[in-house]
PDB file of C-alpha atoms in Angstrom:
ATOM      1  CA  UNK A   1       0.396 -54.761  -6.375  1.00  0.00           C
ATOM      2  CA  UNK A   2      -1.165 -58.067  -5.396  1.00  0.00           C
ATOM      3  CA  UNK A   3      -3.652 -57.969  -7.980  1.00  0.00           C
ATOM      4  CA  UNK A   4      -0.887 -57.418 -10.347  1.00  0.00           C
ATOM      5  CA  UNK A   5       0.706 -60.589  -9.439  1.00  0.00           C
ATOM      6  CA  UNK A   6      -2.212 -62.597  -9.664  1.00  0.00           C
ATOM      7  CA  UNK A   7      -2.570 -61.113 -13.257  1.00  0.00           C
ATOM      8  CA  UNK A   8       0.927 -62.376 -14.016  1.00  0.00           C
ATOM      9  CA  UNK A   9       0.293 -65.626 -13.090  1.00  0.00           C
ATOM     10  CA  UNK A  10      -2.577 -66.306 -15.223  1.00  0.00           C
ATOM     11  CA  UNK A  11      -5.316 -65.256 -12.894  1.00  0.00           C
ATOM     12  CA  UNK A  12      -8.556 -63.816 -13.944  1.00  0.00           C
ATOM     13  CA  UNK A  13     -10.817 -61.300 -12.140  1.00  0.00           C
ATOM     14  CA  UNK A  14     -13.974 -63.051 -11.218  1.00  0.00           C
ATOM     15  CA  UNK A  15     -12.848 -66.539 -11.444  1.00  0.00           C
ATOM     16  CA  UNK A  16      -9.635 -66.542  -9.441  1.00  0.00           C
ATOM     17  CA  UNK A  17     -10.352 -63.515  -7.275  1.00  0.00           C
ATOM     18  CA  UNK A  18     -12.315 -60.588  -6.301  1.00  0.00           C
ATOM     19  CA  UNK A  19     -11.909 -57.255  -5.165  1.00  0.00           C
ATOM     20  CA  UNK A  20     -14.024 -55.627  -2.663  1.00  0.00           C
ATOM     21  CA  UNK A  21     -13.056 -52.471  -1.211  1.00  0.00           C
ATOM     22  CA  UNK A  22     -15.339 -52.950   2.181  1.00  0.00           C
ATOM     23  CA  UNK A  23     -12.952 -55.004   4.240  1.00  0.00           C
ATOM     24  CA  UNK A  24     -16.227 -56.296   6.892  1.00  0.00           C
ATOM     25  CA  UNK A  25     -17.566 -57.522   3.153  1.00  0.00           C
ATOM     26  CA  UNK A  26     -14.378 -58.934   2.343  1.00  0.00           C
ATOM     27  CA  UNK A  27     -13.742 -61.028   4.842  1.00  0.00           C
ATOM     28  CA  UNK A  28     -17.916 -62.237   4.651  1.00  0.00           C
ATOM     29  CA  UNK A  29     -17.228 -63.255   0.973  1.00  0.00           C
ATOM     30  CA  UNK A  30     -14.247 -65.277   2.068  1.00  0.00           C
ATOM     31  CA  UNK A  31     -15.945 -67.236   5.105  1.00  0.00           C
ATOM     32  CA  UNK A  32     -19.072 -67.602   2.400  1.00  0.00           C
ATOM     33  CA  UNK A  33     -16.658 -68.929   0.230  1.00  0.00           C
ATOM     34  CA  UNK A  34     -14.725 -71.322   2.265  1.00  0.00           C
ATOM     35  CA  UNK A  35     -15.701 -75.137   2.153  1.00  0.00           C
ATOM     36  CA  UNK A  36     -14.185 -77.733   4.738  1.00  0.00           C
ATOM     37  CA  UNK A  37     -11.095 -78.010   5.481  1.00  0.00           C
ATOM     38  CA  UNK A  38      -9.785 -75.005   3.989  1.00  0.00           C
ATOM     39  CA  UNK A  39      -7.861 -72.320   6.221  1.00  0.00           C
ATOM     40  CA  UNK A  40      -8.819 -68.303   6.263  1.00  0.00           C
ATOM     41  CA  UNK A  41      -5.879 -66.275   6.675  1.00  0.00           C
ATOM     42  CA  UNK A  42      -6.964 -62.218   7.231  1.00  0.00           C
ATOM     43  CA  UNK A  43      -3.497 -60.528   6.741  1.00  0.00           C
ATOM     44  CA  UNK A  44      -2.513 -57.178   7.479  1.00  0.00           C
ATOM     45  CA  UNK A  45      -4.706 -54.988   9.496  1.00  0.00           C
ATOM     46  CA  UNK A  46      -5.629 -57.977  12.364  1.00  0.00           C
ATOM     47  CA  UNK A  47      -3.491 -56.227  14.800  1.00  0.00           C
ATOM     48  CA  UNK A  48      -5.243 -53.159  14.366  1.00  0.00           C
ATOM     49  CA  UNK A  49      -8.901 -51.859  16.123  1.00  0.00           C
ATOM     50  CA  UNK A  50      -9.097 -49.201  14.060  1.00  0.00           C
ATOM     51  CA  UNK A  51      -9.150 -48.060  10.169  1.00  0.00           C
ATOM     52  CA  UNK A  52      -7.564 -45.097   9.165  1.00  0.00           C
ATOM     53  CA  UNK A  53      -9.101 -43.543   6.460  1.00  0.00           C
ATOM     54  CA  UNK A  54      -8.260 -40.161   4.260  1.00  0.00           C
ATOM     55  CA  UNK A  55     -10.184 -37.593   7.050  1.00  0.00           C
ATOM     56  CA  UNK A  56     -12.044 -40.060   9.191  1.00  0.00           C
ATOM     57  CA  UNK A  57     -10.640 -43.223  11.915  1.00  0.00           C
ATOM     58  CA  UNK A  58     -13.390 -46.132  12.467  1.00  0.00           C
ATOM     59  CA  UNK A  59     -13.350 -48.692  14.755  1.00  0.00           C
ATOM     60  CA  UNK A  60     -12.669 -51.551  13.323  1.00  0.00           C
ATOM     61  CA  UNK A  61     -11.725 -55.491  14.566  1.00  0.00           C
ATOM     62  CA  UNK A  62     -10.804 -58.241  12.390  1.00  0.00           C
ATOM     63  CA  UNK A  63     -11.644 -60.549  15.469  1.00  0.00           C
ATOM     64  CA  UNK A  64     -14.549 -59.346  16.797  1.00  0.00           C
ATOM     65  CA  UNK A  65     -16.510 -59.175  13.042  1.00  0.00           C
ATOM     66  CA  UNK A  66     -15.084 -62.589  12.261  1.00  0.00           C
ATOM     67  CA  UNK A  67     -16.610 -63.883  15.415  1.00  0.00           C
ATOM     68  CA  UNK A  68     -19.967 -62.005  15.091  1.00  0.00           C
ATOM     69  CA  UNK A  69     -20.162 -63.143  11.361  1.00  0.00           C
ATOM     70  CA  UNK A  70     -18.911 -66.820  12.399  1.00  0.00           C
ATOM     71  CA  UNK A  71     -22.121 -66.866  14.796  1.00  0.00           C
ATOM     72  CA  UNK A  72     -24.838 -66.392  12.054  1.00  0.00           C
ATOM     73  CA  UNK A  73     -23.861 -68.964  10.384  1.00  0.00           C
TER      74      UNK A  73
END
């Protein structure tokens, strides 16, 4: 659905956005991506320690892996 928005409004894959299923890789791209003064914003899981998947629950933090990836850079 949100990629479906950003494809009504004139926004092309690659350029505009990306998609990446691995959400640890996800949120790397966006710190790589970032330049000063611009804001992160990791919506809808950051509660959660955990991901839920089809047969299978991992541990999972939004905090602690953007602290541990904030600390190699």
């Amino acid at each position: 659905q949100i990629e479906k928005g950003i494809k009504e409004e004139g926004g092309k894959k690659g350029r505009d956005y990306s998609i990446v299923v691995d959400r640890k890789e996800a949120i790397k791209l966006a710190l790589e991506k970032m330049q000063k003064e611009d804001t992160l914003l990791i919506a809808g899981k950051g509660h959660e320690k955990v991901q839920i998947f089809k047969d299978k629950v991992v541990e999972f933090d939004d905090r602690k892996v953007v602290r541990k990836l904030l600390e190699e850079y």
